[in-house]
Coordinates of C-alpha atoms and ligand atoms in Angstrom, one line a residue:
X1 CA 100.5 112.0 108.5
X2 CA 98.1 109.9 106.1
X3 CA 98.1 106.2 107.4
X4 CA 97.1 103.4 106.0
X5 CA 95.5 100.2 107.6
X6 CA 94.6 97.6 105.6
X7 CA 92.4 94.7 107.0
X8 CA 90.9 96.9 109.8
X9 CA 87.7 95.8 109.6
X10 CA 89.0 92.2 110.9
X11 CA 89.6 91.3 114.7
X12 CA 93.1 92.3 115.1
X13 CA 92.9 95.5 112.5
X14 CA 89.7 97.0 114.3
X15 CA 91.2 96.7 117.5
X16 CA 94.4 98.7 116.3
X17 CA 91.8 101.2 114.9
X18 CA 89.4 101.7 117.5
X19 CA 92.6 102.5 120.4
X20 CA 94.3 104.7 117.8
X21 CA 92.1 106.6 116.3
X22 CA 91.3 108.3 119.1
X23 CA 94.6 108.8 120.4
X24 CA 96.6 110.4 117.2
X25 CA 94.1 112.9 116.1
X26 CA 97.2 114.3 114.3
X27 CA 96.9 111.4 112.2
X28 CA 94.4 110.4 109.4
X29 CA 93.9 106.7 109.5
X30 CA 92.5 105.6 106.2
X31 CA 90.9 102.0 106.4
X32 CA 91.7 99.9 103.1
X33 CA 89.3 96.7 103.5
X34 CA 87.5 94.5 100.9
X35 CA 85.0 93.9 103.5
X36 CA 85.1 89.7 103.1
X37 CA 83.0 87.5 105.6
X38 CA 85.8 88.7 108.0
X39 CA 84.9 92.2 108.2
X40 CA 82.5 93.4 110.7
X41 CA 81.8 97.6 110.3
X42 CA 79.8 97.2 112.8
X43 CA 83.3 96.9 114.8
X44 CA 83.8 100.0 114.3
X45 CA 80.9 102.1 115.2
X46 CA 83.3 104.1 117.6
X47 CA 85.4 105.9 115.0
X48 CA 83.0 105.4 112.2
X49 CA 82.2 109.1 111.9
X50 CA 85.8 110.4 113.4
X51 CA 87.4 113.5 111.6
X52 CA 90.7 111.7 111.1
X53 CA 89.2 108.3 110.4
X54 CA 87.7 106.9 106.7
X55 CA 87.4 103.2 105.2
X56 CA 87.8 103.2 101.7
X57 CA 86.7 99.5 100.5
X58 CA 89.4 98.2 98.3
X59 CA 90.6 94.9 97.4
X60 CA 94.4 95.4 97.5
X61 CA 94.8 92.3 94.6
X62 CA 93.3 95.3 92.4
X63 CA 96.3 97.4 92.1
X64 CA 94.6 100.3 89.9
X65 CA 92.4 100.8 92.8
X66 CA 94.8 101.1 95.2
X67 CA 96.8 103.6 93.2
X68 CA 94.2 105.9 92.5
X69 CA 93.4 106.2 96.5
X70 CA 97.6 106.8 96.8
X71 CA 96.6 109.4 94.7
X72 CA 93.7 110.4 97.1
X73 CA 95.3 109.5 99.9
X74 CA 98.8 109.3 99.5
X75 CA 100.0 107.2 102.0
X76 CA 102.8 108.0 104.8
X77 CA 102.5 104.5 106.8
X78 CA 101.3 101.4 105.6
X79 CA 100.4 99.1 108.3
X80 CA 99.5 95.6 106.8
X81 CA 97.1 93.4 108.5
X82 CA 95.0 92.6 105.2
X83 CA 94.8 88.6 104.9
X84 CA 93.1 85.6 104.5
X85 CA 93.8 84.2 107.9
X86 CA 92.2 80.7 108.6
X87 CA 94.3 77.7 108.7
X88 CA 91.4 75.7 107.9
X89 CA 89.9 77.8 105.5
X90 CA 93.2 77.9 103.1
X91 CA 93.0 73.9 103.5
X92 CA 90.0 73.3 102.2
X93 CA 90.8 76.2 99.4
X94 CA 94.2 78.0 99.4
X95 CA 93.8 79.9 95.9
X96 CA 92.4 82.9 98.0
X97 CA 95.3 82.8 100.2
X98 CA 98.2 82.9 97.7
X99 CA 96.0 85.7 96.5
X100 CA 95.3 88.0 98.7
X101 CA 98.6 87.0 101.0
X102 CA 100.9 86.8 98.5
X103 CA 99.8 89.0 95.4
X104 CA 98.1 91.7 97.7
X105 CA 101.0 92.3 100.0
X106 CA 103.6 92.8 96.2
X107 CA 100.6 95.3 94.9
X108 CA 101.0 97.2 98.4
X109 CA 104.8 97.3 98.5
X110 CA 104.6 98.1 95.0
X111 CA 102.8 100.9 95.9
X112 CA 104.9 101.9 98.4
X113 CA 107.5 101.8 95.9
X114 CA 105.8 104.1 93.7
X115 CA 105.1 106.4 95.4
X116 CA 107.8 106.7 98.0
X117 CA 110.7 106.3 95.6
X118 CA 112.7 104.5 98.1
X119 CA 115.8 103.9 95.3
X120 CA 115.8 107.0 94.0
X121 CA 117.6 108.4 97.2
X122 CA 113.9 109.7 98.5
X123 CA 113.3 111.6 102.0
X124 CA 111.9 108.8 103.6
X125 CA 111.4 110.0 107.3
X126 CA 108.1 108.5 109.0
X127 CA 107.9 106.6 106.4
X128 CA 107.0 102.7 106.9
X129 CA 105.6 99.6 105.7
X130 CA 104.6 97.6 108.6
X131 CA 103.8 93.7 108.0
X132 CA 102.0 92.0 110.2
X133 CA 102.8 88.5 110.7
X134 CA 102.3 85.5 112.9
X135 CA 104.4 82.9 114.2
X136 CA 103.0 79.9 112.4
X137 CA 105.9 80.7 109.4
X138 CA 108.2 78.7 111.8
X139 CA 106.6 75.7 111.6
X140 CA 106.1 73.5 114.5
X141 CA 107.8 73.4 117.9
X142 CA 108.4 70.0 120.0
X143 CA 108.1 70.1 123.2
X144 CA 110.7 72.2 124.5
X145 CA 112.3 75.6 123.0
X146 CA 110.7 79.0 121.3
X147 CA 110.6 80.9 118.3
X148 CA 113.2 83.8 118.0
X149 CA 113.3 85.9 115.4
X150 CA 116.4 84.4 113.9
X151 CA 114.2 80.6 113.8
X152 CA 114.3 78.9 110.2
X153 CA 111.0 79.3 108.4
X154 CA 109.1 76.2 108.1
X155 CA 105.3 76.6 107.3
X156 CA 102.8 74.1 107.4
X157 CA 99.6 74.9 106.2
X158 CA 99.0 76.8 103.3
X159 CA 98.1 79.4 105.1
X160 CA 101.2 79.8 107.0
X161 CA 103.1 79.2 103.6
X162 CA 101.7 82.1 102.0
X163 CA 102.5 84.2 105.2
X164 CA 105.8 83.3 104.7
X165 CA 106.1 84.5 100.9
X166 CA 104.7 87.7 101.9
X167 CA 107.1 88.1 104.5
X168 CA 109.9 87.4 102.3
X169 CA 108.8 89.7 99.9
X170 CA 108.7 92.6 102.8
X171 CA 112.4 91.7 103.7
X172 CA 113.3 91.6 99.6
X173 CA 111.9 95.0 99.0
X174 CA 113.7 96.6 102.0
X175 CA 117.1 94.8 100.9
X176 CA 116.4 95.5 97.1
X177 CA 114.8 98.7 97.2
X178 CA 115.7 100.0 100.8
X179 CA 112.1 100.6 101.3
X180 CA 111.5 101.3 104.9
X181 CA 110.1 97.9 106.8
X182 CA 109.2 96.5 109.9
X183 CA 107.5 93.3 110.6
X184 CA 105.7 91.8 113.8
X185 CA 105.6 87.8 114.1
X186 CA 102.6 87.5 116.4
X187 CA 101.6 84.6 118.4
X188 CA 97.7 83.4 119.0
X189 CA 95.2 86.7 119.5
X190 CA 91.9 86.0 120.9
X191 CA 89.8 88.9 122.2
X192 CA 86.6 90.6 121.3
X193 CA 84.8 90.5 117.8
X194 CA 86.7 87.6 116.6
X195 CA 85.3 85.9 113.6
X196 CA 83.7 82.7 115.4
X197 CA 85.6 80.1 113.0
X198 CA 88.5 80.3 115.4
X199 CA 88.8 78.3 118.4
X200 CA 87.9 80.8 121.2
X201 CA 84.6 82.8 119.9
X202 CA 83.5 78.9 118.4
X203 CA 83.8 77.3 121.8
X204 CA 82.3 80.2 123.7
X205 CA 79.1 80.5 120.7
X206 CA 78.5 76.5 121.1
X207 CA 78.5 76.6 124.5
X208 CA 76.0 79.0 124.7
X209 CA 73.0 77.2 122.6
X210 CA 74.8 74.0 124.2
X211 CA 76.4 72.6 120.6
X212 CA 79.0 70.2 120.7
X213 CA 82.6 71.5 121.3
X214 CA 84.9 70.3 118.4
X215 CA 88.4 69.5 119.6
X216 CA 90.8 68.3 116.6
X217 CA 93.1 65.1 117.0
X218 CA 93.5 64.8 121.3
X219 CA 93.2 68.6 122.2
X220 CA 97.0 68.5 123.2
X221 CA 98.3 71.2 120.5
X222 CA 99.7 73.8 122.4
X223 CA 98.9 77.6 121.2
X224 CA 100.7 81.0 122.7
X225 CA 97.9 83.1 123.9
X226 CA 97.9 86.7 123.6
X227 CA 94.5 89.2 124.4
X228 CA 93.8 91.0 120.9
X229 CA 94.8 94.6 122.6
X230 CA 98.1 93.8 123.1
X231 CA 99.4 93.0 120.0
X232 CA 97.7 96.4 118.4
X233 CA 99.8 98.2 121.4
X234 CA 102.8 95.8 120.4
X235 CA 102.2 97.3 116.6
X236 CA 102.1 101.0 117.4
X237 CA 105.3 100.5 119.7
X238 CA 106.9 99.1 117.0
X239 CA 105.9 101.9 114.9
X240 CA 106.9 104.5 117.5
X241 CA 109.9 103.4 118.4
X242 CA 110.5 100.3 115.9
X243 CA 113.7 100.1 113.9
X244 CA 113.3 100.1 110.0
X245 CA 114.8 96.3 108.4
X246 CA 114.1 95.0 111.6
X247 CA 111.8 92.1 112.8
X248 CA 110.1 91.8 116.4
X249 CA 108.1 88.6 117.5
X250 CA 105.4 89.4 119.6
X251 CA 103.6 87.0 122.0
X252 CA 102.1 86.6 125.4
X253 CA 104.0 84.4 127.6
X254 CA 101.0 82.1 127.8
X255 CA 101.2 78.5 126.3
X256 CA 98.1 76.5 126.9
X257 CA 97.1 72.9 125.6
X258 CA 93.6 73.4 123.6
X259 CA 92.1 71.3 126.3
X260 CA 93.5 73.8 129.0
X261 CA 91.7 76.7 126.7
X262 CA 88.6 74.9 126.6
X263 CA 88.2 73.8 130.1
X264 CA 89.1 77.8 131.0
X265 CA 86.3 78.5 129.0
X266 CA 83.7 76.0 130.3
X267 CA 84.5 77.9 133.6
X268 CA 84.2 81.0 132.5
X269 CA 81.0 80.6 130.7
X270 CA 79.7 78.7 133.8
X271 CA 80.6 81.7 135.7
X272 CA 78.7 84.6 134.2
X273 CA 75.8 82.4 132.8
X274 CA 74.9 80.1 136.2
X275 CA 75.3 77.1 134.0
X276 CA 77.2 73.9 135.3
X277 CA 80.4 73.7 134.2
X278 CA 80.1 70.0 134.4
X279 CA 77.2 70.5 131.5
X280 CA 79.4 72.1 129.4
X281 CA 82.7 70.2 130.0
X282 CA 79.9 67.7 128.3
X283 CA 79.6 68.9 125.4
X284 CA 83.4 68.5 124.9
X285 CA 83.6 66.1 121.2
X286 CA 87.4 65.2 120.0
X287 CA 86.8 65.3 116.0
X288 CA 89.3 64.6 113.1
X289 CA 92.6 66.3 113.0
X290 CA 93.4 69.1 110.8
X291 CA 95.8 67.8 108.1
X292 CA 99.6 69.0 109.1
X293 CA 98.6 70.5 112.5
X294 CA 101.8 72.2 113.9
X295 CA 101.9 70.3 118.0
X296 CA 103.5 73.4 119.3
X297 CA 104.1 77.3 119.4
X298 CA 105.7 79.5 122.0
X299 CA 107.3 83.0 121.6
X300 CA 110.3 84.4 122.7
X301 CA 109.2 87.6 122.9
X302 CA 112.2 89.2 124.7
X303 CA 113.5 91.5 121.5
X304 CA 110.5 93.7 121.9
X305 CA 110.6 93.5 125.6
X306 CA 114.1 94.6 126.0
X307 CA 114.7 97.1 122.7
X308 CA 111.1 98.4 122.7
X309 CA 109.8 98.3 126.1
X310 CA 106.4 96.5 125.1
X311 CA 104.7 93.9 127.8
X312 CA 101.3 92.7 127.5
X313 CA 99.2 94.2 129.9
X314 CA 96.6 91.6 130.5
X315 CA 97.0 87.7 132.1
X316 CA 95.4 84.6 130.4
X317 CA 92.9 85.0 133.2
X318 CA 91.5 88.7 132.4
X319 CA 92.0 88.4 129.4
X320 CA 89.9 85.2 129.3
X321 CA 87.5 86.7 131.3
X322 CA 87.0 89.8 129.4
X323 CA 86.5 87.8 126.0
X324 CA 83.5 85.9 127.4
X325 CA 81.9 88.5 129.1
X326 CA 82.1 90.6 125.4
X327 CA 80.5 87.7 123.5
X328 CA 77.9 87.4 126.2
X329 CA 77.0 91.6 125.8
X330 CA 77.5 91.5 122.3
X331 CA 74.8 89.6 120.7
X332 CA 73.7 91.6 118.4
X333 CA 77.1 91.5 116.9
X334 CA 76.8 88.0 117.0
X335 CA 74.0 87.6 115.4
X336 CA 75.6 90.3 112.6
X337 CA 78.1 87.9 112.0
X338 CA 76.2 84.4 112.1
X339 CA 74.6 84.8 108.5
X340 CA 74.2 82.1 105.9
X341 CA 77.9 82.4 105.1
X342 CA 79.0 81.3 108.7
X343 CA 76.7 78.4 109.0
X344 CA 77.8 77.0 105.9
X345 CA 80.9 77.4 106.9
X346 CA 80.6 75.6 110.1
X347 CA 78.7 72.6 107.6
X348 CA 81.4 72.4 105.4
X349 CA 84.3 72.3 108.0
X350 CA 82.6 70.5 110.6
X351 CA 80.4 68.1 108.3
X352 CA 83.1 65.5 107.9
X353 CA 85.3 65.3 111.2
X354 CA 82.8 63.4 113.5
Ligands
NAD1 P1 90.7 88.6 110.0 O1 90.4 87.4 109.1 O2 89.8 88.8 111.2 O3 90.5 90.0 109.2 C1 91.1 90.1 107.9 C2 90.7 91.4 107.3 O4 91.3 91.6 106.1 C3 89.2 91.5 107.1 O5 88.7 92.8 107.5 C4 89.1 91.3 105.6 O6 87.9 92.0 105.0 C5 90.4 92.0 105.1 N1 90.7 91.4 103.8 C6 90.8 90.1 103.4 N2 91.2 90.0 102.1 C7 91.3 91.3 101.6 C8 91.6 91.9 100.4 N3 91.9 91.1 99.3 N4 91.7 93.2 100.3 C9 91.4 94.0 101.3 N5 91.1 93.5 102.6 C10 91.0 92.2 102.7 O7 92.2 88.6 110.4 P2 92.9 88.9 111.8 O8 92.8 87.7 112.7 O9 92.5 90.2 112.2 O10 94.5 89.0 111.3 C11 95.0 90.2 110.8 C12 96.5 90.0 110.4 O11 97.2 89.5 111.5 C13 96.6 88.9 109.3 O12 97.6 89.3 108.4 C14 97.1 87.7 110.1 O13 97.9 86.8 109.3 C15 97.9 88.3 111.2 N6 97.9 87.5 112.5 C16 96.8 87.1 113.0 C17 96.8 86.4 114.3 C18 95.6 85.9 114.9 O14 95.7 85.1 115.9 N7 94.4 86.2 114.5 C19 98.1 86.2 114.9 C20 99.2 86.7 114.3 C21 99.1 87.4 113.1
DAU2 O1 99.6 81.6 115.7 C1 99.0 82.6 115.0 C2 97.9 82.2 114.2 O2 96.8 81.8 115.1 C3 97.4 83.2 113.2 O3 98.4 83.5 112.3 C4 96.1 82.7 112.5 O4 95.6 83.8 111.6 C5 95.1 82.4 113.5 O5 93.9 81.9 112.9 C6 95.6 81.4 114.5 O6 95.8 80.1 113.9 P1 95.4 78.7 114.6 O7 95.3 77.7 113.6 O8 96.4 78.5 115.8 O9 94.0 79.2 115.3 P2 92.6 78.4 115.4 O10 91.8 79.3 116.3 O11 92.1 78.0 114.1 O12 93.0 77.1 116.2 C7 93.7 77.1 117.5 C8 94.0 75.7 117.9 O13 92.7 75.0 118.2 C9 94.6 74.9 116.8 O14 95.5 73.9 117.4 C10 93.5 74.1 116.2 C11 92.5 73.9 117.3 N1 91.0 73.9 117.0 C12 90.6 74.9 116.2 C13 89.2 75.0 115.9 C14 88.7 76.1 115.0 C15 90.2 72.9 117.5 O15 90.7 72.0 118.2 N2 88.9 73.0 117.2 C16 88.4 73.9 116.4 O16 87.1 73.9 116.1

């Protein structure tokens, strides 16, 4: 069983990777990444040199390159993480986002067209296309209510817009072409070896060399936390046991205003480092707000739950706890991901809001 896992050189990919590599040896897990400023190899040191494991560095807008490693490695399961996947990022420029999001996912279920032949009445047992997708496609929430998987699609951002497409193109291919297809609608992940241009690695890396904290608008957003471990196990449930056409959202029970998520952090840092928390709570700077910003997200998570038999494993708390205590024994993975390209970054994003 050939598999293919696009993206999994970013947070949420490399975590699926590095838990199942080792536990389907049966499988072949072949690693389709462009390696962008997202991508960390160094993530996956683990597996890097596993039998059943290879990354094949492909950009999946370049269709001709992704054919001829279907013709390599023809593949039995695609599971999709590939994306541009900062809501700030695809403000400031969305033209990568509509590619890579939009055109990128076609090119991959055009393969998957190819070469499975759903429409031609093909044997397509164990096959799948698995998209993964977040919860931001529903738009905002007020202050009451959560997404199910029947909620209207309303994106905001262009991000969450191009998300969207590519999830209607999923659900067009399985209806057109009965091409086999699941997709995941995943709430916040935070973890270890998150890119720090998302709210928890960026709050945990300023407070460390004492940097102001940049909390948008009046910090009172609310985001559905859930640790990065539990939505790869949510993925391979659904692929396990996962019903072809169908849709699961997947999230962790745990809405917190940004000011709760800093304030956890402050004490957390405080904690393992001896600094005050009071010194840190300092540092706390409420900047511009980002254009559109949904105010709320929550998940209903009780379709995987009940069909599938998935539940997160770990509480705000650990799972809290454990992210810190990574970035704090992880510096030189850190430091491999602070280059020129993150700093100017952080002055192009962060220049203007004071
Ligand atoms: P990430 O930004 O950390 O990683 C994205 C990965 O995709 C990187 O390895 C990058 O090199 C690769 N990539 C980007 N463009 C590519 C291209 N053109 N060709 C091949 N590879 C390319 O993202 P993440 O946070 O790990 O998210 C993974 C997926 O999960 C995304 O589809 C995202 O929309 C979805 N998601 C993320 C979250 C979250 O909280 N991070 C929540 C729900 C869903
Ligand atoms: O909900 C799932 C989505 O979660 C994923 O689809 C996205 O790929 C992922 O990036 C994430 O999107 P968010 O926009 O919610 O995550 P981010 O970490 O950028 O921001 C979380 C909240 O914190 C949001 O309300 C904006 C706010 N924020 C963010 C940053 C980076 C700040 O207040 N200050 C900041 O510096």
């Amino acid at each position: 069983m050939i598999v293919w896992v696009t993206g999994g050189a970013g947070f949420i990919g490399s975590s699926f990777l590095l838990r199942q590599v080792p536990r389907a040896p049966s499988w072949r897990f072949v690693n389709v990444d462009k390696l962008t400023y997202a991508a960390n190899p160094r993530s996956l040191e683990a597996i890097a040199t596993r039998d059943n494991y290879r990354l094949a560095r492909v950009d999946i807008c370049d269709f001709d390159a992704l054919d001829r490693l279907a013709a390599e490695e023809p593949p039995d399961v695609i599971v999709h993480f590939a994306a541009e996947s900062h809501v700030d990022r695809s403000i400031l420029g969305p033209r990568e986002f509509v590619r890579t999001n939009v055109e990128g996912t076609f090119h991959l279920l055009e393969i998957a067209r190819k070469h499975w032949r759903p429409s031609l009445g093909a044997d397509l047992r164990g096959r799948v296309f698995h998209h993964v997708s977040t919860d931001e496609v529903y738009g905002s929430l007020g202050d009451t209510g959560a997404f199910r998987e029947d909620t209207r699609y309303d994106p905001s951002s262009p991000y969450s817009a191009t998300k969207a497409a590519s999830d209607h193109l999923v659900r067009a291919y399985a209806r057109t072409y009965g091409l086999p297809t699941r997709v995941t609608n995943c709430s916040n992940n935070y973890g270890p070896r998150q890119f720090p241009e998302k709210l928890v690695p960026l709050m945990i890396l300023h407070m460390l060399v004492r940097k102001p904290l940049p909390i948008y608008g009046k910090g009172a957003n609310v985001r559905d936390w859930l640790f990065v471990d539990d939505h790869a196990d949510a993925i391979w449930t659904v692929l396990e046991r996962g019903v072809n056409g169908e849709t699961y959202n997947v999230g962790g029970h745990n809405e917190r205003t940004n000011l709760e998520v800093v304030d956890t952090l402050c004490a957390l840092v405080a904690k393992h480092t001896g600094v005050s928390t009071e010194e840190l709570l300092a540092l706390k700077t409420f900047v511009a707000d980002r254009p559109g910003h949904d105010l709320r997200y929550a998940i209903d998570a009780s379709k995987i739950e009940r069909e599938l038999g998935w539940a997160p494993a770990e509480t705000f708390e650990t799972g809290m706890d454990k992210t810190v205590r990574w970035y704090l024994e992880n510096q030189a993975w850190v430091a491999s991901v602070q280059s020129g390209e993150y700093l100017k970054w952080i002055e192009t994003n962060y220049g203007e809001r004071g």
